[in-house]
Amino acid sequence: MTLKILTPLMFLMFISSFCFSQNYLEEVNGRPIRGSKQSDVVGDPHLFKNFKSATVLLKNGRSVKDIPVNVDLVTNTPLFSKSGEVVLAFVEPVAEMLVIDTLSSGLAKMRYTFDGDGKETSCYLVLSEGKLSLMKKLWKVVWEDKTYNSATVTKTILEKSAYYIKNTQSKSLDLFKPSKKSILAAMSSQSAAIEKYLKDNKVSFSSGQDLQKLFDYYNAL
């Protein structure tokens, strides 16, 4: 019989590997969740129709790769799927999700962060990142409608969204209503360049794609 002796280096590598495995298991531990999807409610509370593969960064600094995720936008709860069947909520708070999504132009990595505007943590899609980040807050509400003289209440899930800007220096997260006036105020440090950009380009302030291009331009200056 041949005995394999662990050298100190091999022992440390073994312990490190064991600890990493334990941490990984802890990172993807979840808690059961009832969720907002009920039989008497019309609509889907989730961000995605189907769970999507993502890299998840937790607020404790750990990250988990290639995990199926979703978000309950009614309760602002990040979710993950275990074994493709059981849906759980993360035990540790989630900082962000880097999601592989399919767009008309092909596969793209979409970044969703979980931030607060002073009231509660919400889900934001990062459209442009830099000294002045453009983010789109996403949430859903359950709307109850009762017909006059009827006891029947119809519950419908409605989608909501709003733009926010985040300043890198101040770390402030502020509601942003796109208009020429609000853009020039937010980008006052480069007002001449932004004035020219708005003059040379047909920018629709209701278009997320146009706003993304404008903020990308500003962040590159």
GROMACS .gro file of N, CA and C in nm, residues 37-110:
model
  222
   37LYS      N    1  -4.665   3.615  -0.729
   37LYS     CA    2  -4.744   3.554  -0.835
   37LYS      C    3  -4.857   3.472  -0.775
   38GLN      N    4  -4.978   3.526  -0.780
   38GLN     CA    5  -5.093   3.462  -0.721
   38GLN      C    6  -5.197   3.432  -0.828
   39SER      N    7  -5.282   3.334  -0.802
   39SER     CA    8  -5.382   3.291  -0.899
   39SER      C    9  -5.487   3.398  -0.927
   40ASP      N   10  -5.510   3.488  -0.831
   40ASP     CA   11  -5.613   3.591  -0.850
   40ASP      C   12  -5.557   3.722  -0.903
   41VAL      N   13  -5.428   3.721  -0.943
   41VAL     CA   14  -5.364   3.842  -0.996
   41VAL      C   15  -5.325   3.819  -1.142
   42VAL      N   16  -5.365   3.914  -1.228
   42VAL     CA   17  -5.332   3.904  -1.371
   42VAL      C   18  -5.198   3.972  -1.396
   43GLY      N   19  -5.105   3.898  -1.457
   43GLY     CA   20  -4.974   3.956  -1.489
   43GLY      C   21  -4.862   3.884  -1.418
   44ASP      N   22  -4.740   3.917  -1.458
   44ASP     CA   23  -4.620   3.853  -1.404
   44ASP      C   24  -4.541   3.954  -1.321
   45PRO      N   25  -4.511   3.923  -1.195
   45PRO     CA   26  -4.436   4.017  -1.110
   45PRO      C   27  -4.287   4.020  -1.138
   46HIS      N   28  -4.238   3.926  -1.220
   46HIS     CA   29  -4.093   3.910  -1.237
   46HIS      C   30  -4.034   4.004  -1.342
   47LEU      N   31  -3.906   4.027  -1.330
   47LEU     CA   32  -3.832   4.108  -1.427
   47LEU      C   33  -3.823   4.037  -1.560
   48PHE      N   34  -3.792   3.906  -1.557
   48PHE     CA   35  -3.779   3.826  -1.679
   48PHE      C   36  -3.892   3.722  -1.685
   49LYS      N   37  -3.930   3.689  -1.807
   49LYS     CA   38  -4.031   3.584  -1.825
   49LYS      C   39  -3.975   3.450  -1.778
   50ASN      N   40  -3.848   3.425  -1.812
   50ASN     CA   41  -3.778   3.304  -1.769
   50ASN      C   42  -3.649   3.344  -1.696
   51PHE      N   43  -3.603   3.259  -1.606
   51PHE     CA   44  -3.479   3.287  -1.534
   51PHE      C   45  -3.362   3.295  -1.632
   52LYS      N   46  -3.270   3.387  -1.605
   52LYS     CA   47  -3.155   3.408  -1.693
   52LYS      C   48  -3.025   3.387  -1.617
   53SER      N   49  -2.923   3.338  -1.688
   53SER     CA   50  -2.793   3.313  -1.627
   53SER      C   51  -2.724   3.446  -1.595
   54ALA      N   52  -2.661   3.451  -1.478
   54ALA     CA   53  -2.598   3.576  -1.436
   54ALA      C   54  -2.481   3.551  -1.342
   55THR      N   55  -2.397   3.654  -1.330
   55THR     CA   56  -2.297   3.660  -1.223
   55THR      C   57  -2.352   3.755  -1.119
   56VAL      N   58  -2.360   3.710  -0.995
   56VAL     CA   59  -2.421   3.789  -0.888
   56VAL      C   60  -2.313   3.834  -0.789
   57LEU      N   61  -2.310   3.964  -0.762
   57LEU     CA   62  -2.220   4.018  -0.660
   57LEU      C   63  -2.303   4.050  -0.536
   58LEU      N   64  -2.263   3.988  -0.426
   58LEU     CA   65  -2.333   4.011  -0.299
   58LEU      C   66  -2.271   4.129  -0.226
   59LYS      N   67  -2.346   4.191  -0.137
   59LYS     CA   68  -2.297   4.309  -0.066
   59LYS      C   69  -2.188   4.276   0.036
   60ASN      N   70  -2.169   4.146   0.064
   60ASN     CA   71  -2.059   4.107   0.153
   60ASN      C   72  -1.928   4.089   0.077
   61GLY      N   73  -1.931   4.118  -0.055
   61GLY     CA   74  -1.809   4.112  -0.136
   61GLY      C   75  -1.793   3.983  -0.214
   62ARG      N   76  -1.870   3.882  -0.184
   62ARG     CA   77  -1.859   3.755  -0.255
   62ARG      C   78  -1.937   3.760  -0.387
   63SER      N   79  -1.899   3.673  -0.479
   63SER     CA   80  -1.969   3.667  -0.607
   63SER      C   81  -2.000   3.522  -0.643
   64VAL      N   82  -2.106   3.504  -0.719
   64VAL     CA   83  -2.148   3.372  -0.764
   64VAL      C   84  -2.168   3.378  -0.915
   65LYS      N   85  -2.106   3.285  -0.988
   65LYS     CA   86  -2.115   3.286  -1.134
   65LYS      C   87  -2.215   3.183  -1.185
   66ASP      N   88  -2.267   3.211  -1.304
   66ASP     CA   89  -2.353   3.118  -1.378
   66ASP      C   90  -2.467   3.064  -1.293
   67ILE      N   91  -2.546   3.153  -1.238
   67ILE     CA   92  -2.659   3.113  -1.156
   67ILE      C   93  -2.787   3.170  -1.218
   68PRO      N   94  -2.893   3.090  -1.231
   68PRO     CA   95  -3.019   3.139  -1.289
   68PRO      C   96  -3.087   3.238  -1.193
   69VAL      N   97  -3.115   3.359  -1.241
   69VAL     CA   98  -3.171   3.462  -1.154
   69VAL      C   99  -3.296   3.526  -1.212
   70ASN      N  100  -3.366   3.596  -1.125
   70ASN     CA  101  -3.482   3.676  -1.162
   70ASN      C  102  -3.503   3.777  -1.049
   71VAL      N  103  -3.600   3.865  -1.066
   71VAL     CA  104  -3.631   3.962  -0.962
   71VAL      C  105  -3.782   3.976  -0.951
   72ASP      N  106  -3.835   3.967  -0.830
   72ASP     CA  107  -3.975   3.998  -0.806
   72ASP      C  108  -3.983   4.149  -0.793
   73LEU      N  109  -4.036   4.216  -0.894
   73LEU     CA  110  -4.037   4.362  -0.897
   73LEU      C  111  -4.150   4.423  -0.815
   74VAL      N  112  -4.241   4.341  -0.765
   74VAL     CA  113  -4.345   4.391  -0.675
   74VAL      C  114  -4.288   4.409  -0.535
   75THR      N  115  -4.206   4.312  -0.493
   75THR     CA  116  -4.146   4.317  -0.359
   75THR      C  117  -3.999   4.358  -0.362
   76ASN      N  118  -3.944   4.383  -0.483
   76ASN     CA  119  -3.801   4.416  -0.500
   76ASN      C  120  -3.711   4.309  -0.439
   77THR      N  121  -3.741   4.183  -0.471
   77THR     CA  122  -3.666   4.071  -0.415
   77THR      C  123  -3.587   3.997  -0.523
   78PRO      N  124  -3.452   3.997  -0.515
   78PRO     CA  125  -3.372   3.917  -0.608
   78PRO      C  126  -3.394   3.769  -0.580
   79LEU      N  127  -3.409   3.689  -0.686
   79LEU     CA  128  -3.437   3.547  -0.673
   79LEU      C  129  -3.335   3.464  -0.750
   80PHE      N  130  -3.321   3.337  -0.711
   80PHE     CA  131  -3.243   3.244  -0.792
   80PHE      C  132  -3.311   3.108  -0.791
   81SER      N  133  -3.280   3.032  -0.894
   81SER     CA  134  -3.342   2.901  -0.909
   81SER      C  135  -3.242   2.792  -0.874
   82LYS      N  136  -3.283   2.701  -0.788
   82LYS     CA  137  -3.197   2.591  -0.747
   82LYS      C  138  -3.246   2.463  -0.813
   83SER      N  139  -3.157   2.397  -0.884
   83SER     CA  140  -3.190   2.273  -0.954
   83SER      C  141  -3.297   2.293  -1.060
   84GLY      N  142  -3.314   2.419  -1.103
   84GLY     CA  143  -3.409   2.447  -1.210
   84GLY      C  144  -3.554   2.437  -1.169
   85GLU      N  145  -3.581   2.418  -1.042
   85GLU     CA  146  -3.720   2.401  -0.997
   85GLU      C  147  -3.754   2.494  -0.881
   86VAL      N  148  -3.682   2.483  -0.772
   86VAL     CA  149  -3.713   2.559  -0.652
   86VAL      C  150  -3.666   2.704  -0.667
   87VAL      N  151  -3.755   2.800  -0.638
   87VAL     CA  152  -3.720   2.942  -0.644
   87VAL      C  153  -3.697   2.992  -0.502
   88LEU      N  154  -3.580   3.052  -0.480
   88LEU     CA  155  -3.543   3.100  -0.347
   88LEU      C  156  -3.499   3.246  -0.354
   89ALA      N  157  -3.508   3.313  -0.240
   89ALA     CA  158  -3.453   3.449  -0.227
   89ALA      C  159  -3.315   3.439  -0.166
   90PHE      N  160  -3.225   3.526  -0.206
   90PHE     CA  161  -3.090   3.526  -0.151
   90PHE      C  162  -3.092   3.559  -0.002
   91VAL      N  163  -3.012   3.486   0.075
   91VAL     CA  164  -3.000   3.515   0.218
   91VAL      C  165  -2.922   3.645   0.238
   92GLU      N  166  -2.809   3.657   0.168
   92GLU     CA  167  -2.727   3.777   0.175
   92GLU      C  168  -2.781   3.883   0.078
   93PRO      N  169  -2.778   4.011   0.116
   93PRO     CA  170  -2.824   4.117   0.025
   93PRO      C  171  -2.743   4.119  -0.105
   94VAL      N  172  -2.812   4.142  -0.216
   94VAL     CA  173  -2.749   4.144  -0.348
   94VAL      C  174  -2.711   4.286  -0.385
   95ALA      N  175  -2.588   4.305  -0.434
   95ALA     CA  176  -2.542   4.437  -0.478
   95ALA      C  177  -2.573   4.458  -0.626
   96GLU      N  178  -2.544   4.357  -0.708
   96GLU     CA  179  -2.572   4.369  -0.850
   96GLU      C  180  -2.577   4.234  -0.919
   97MET      N  181  -2.639   4.233  -1.037
   97MET     CA  182  -2.646   4.113  -1.122
   97MET      C  183  -2.598   4.150  -1.262
   98LEU      N  184  -2.506   4.073  -1.315
   98LEU     CA  185  -2.461   4.090  -1.453
   98LEU      C  186  -2.526   3.978  -1.532
   99VAL      N  187  -2.628   4.014  -1.610
   99VAL     CA  188  -2.715   3.916  -1.675
   99VAL      C  189  -2.684   3.905  -1.824
  100ILE      N  190  -2.676   3.782  -1.873
  100ILE     CA  191  -2.662   3.758  -2.017
  100ILE      C  192  -2.801   3.760  -2.077
  101ASP      N  193  -2.828   3.858  -2.163
  101ASP     CA  194  -2.961   3.872  -2.221
  101ASP      C  195  -2.953   3.871  -2.373
  102THR      N  196  -3.065   3.838  -2.437
  102THR     CA  197  -3.072   3.834  -2.582
  102THR      C  198  -3.144   3.958  -2.634
  103LEU      N  199  -3.073   4.037  -2.714
  103LEU     CA  200  -3.132   4.156  -2.775
  103LEU      C  201  -3.142   4.136  -2.925
  104SER      N  202  -3.204   4.231  -2.994
  104SER     CA  203  -3.217   4.221  -3.139
  104SER      C  204  -3.080   4.220  -3.207
  105SER      N  205  -2.981   4.282  -3.142
  105SER     CA  206  -2.846   4.289  -3.197
  105SER      C  207  -2.759   4.169  -3.158
  106GLY      N  208  -2.815   4.081  -3.075
  106GLY     CA  209  -2.740   3.962  -3.030
  106GLY      C  210  -2.734   3.955  -2.879
  107LEU      N  211  -2.639   3.877  -2.828
  107LEU     CA  212  -2.624   3.862  -2.684
  107LEU      C  213  -2.560   3.987  -2.623
  108ALA      N  214  -2.606   4.024  -2.505
  108ALA     CA  215  -2.552   4.141  -2.437
  108ALA      C  216  -2.550   4.118  -2.287
  109LYS      N  217  -2.456   4.184  -2.220
  109LYS     CA  218  -2.450   4.177  -2.073
  109LYS      C  219  -2.521   4.299  -2.017
  110MET      N  220  -2.625   4.275  -1.941
  110MET     CA  221  -2.704   4.381  -1.880
  110MET      C  222  -2.675   4.385  -1.730
   0.00000   0.00000   0.00000
